[in-house]
C-alpha cells in the first residue's frame, strides 16, 4: 500500500552524527517536526534550530516552501535563521580581520536565502553593510598596501552580500545616502580595481538607476562615459556586459521632457535627457568601441552580452520615436525649407524664373511639376504628405539624408522615374514615406526592449547613422525591385510586400556590416523571391482533390503521434530556464526534464548555464506527472499576475507557462524562446492527453504531411489524379470467360 500523500521520506544530517531517515508528516507544524528531530539527537532549545536543504542552495525550510520537499530529499539540521543572522551581525563587526573576512564570506553565501535575508535585514543589517562600505574602506586604507588581497576579498564579500540582500526586494533602494553612492561610483571610476568589486559595483549602480528615479539623478552625476569606456576596452566579457547594462539603465531612465541639445556640447555627465545622452555617446565613440572590443573581439558573444547589445540597439532606435510621431506643420517655414531643399538638389540644373510679379504663376506651376516628379501625393502642398504618424517627420529626415549623403543615387532615382510614363513611375516621395513606416515596424521603433530577447544586429553598430543608412540601402532596393517587377502605380502595395520580404530575409542572415547587407539584397532579386515563393508553395502545395484529402486524413493521426513522440523526447532531454528578477544579469538558472518513463518531472537550480544535458540525479526536486492538474499560459500564469515589470512585457507574457498541481502549488516557467515554449506546452499537453495546439505543431504537421504525401505519390508523377474515383463497371452477364486452371 503506498504511503499517504502527506508523508514525505527524507534524510536529515547533523554534524558529527549519522544521518537520520525520517518520515515527515506535512500536516504537522514545522516547529513540531524540528523538535522531534532535536529530541532524537538530545538537543535542547529546539526553537534555535531549523531545517535547510543540504544541496548547494542551502535554503531554509519554512511553512511557505515546505511543500517543495519531495521523497528522497536530504535535509540538514542547522541554526535557525534568526540565530544565524544575529551571530553573523556580531561576527562581521569583529576587530579580527580574519574573523571578519570569514563572517562576510558566510554572509555572502547565506544572503541568497530570503528567509535568512529577512532576519538579517530586521537587524538593520543593510545599514551596517553600507556603513562598512562608506567608512570601513577608509578605516582599512592603511592596510591596503600590506593586506591588499584580504582587503579586496573583504570588500568583495560585503558588496556580494549587499547585492543578494537587495535582490529580494525587501528594502527600498531610495533609502541610500549620497555618500554610499559616491563610494560605489568611486570603485567604478578607479582605473585599477579588483574584478569582483568592479562587477558588483556596476550591478549595484544599475539596480539603483532602474529602481529609483532619485538615485538615477545621483548616480548620473557620479558616473561619466569617459570613466566607463576603459571597462569596455578590457578583455573581461562579464565586466563589459555589466558596463553596457549600466549605460542601458541610464539610457532607459533618462527623462523624456528634455530631449534636444546642441551636438557640440562638451558635457560628459550622464544626468541628461535621452537625445543629449545619445550625442555624448557618439562623441565618446561608444559605438565604435563596442564594435571593436565586443562584437568583433576574437571570442563568442554569450547570451547575456547579446541581450545587452539588443537592449542598446532598441534604445538607440527608440530615439527615432519622437520624429516618427511628429506631424509636419504645413505652416512651419523651416520644415517647408526641407522640401525645397529636396527639390533644389534634384533639379538644381533647371533655371529659376525671375522674381517678377508676372512669373508667380509660372513658379507655382513649375514647383507643382517638380513635386510630382519627386513622387509626392499632394503636388501642390507636399507638406500634407507628412501629416500621418507614423512615420511623420522621420520620413522627411530620411529623404533629406539620402539626398545629401547619397546625392548621385538620389538624383538618378528621381530623374529616372520622372522620365518614365506616369503609370510606370516609382514615386520617390510616397515610397520613402511607406518604406520608413515599414522599417520602423520591422525594427519595432517605440517598443520597450524584451526581457528575454538576444536578437541584435551587428551591422547597426558599424555606423553612427545606421537607421538612415539602412533606409538609403532599402530605398535603392525598392526602386530596383519596382523596375524588375515592371510595376505600375496599382502595384505599389505588391512592391512594398516584396521589398519587406527581401529586407526580412536579408536580416535573418545577421550580416556583419551594411555592405554585407547590401550584397545579401543583391542576391535577393525579384526573380529570386519568386523562385523562393514558388518553392515554398510547392512544399506546401495543397493537393485539393478528394483522394488526396482522404489520404491526408488517414495519415494525420500517424504524423501527430510522431510529433508527440518528438515533443516528449525533447522533454526527456530537458531545458535550462532562467529565473528572471529585477536585475537580469544576476539571474539564476534552473533545469527541468522528464524522466525516460514519462512519469516524473525532475527539476532543480543550477549555478550556471549547463553545457549539454543535466543528469537526473543532480536535480533534487520531483513532480509526478499524475499530480499535474493543468497547464496554463500567458496572463493566466500565477507569476504573470503578480505586480512587477514582467507583467507589462508582451514578449515575456508570450513565453510564460505554469504547471498547476496539488491544491495551490505551481511550477512557473519562462521559456528561453518561442520554439522551446511550443515544445514544452505541446509536450505537457500530450502528457495530460490533450491536443497539441501550438503554431509549431501546425507547421510541423503541414510539413510532414506534405512530405509524406509526396513520397507516396512519387510513382504517380505527371499522372492526373481524378477528383472522383473511377466508376465500378457493371457485373458481366456471365462468367464464361473465367479460365479453370484445373
PDB file of C-alpha atoms in Angstrom, residues 13 50-51 65 119 158 329 410 419 535 618 634:
ATOM      1  CA  UNK A  13      22.027  15.372   8.625  1.00  0.00           C
ATOM      2  CA  UNK A  50      15.852  24.968  11.635  1.00  0.00           C
ATOM      3  CA  UNK A  51      15.952  22.648   8.646  1.00  0.00           C
ATOM      4  CA  UNK A  65       8.091  26.336   0.947  1.00  0.00           C
ATOM      5  CA  UNK A 119      16.070  38.144   9.576  1.00  0.00           C
ATOM      6  CA  UNK A 158      30.485  42.849   1.536  1.00  0.00           C
ATOM      7  CA  UNK A 329       3.243  71.607 -39.734  1.00  0.00           C
ATOM      8  CA  UNK A 410      19.064  60.311 -55.222  1.00  0.00           C
ATOM      9  CA  UNK A 419      11.378  60.166 -67.485  1.00  0.00           C
ATOM     10  CA  UNK A 535       9.495  26.545 -53.875  1.00  0.00           C
ATOM     11  CA  UNK A 618      21.695  16.210  -9.913  1.00  0.00           C
ATOM     12  CA  UNK A 634       0.300  33.810 -20.636  1.00  0.00           C
TER      13      UNK A 634
END
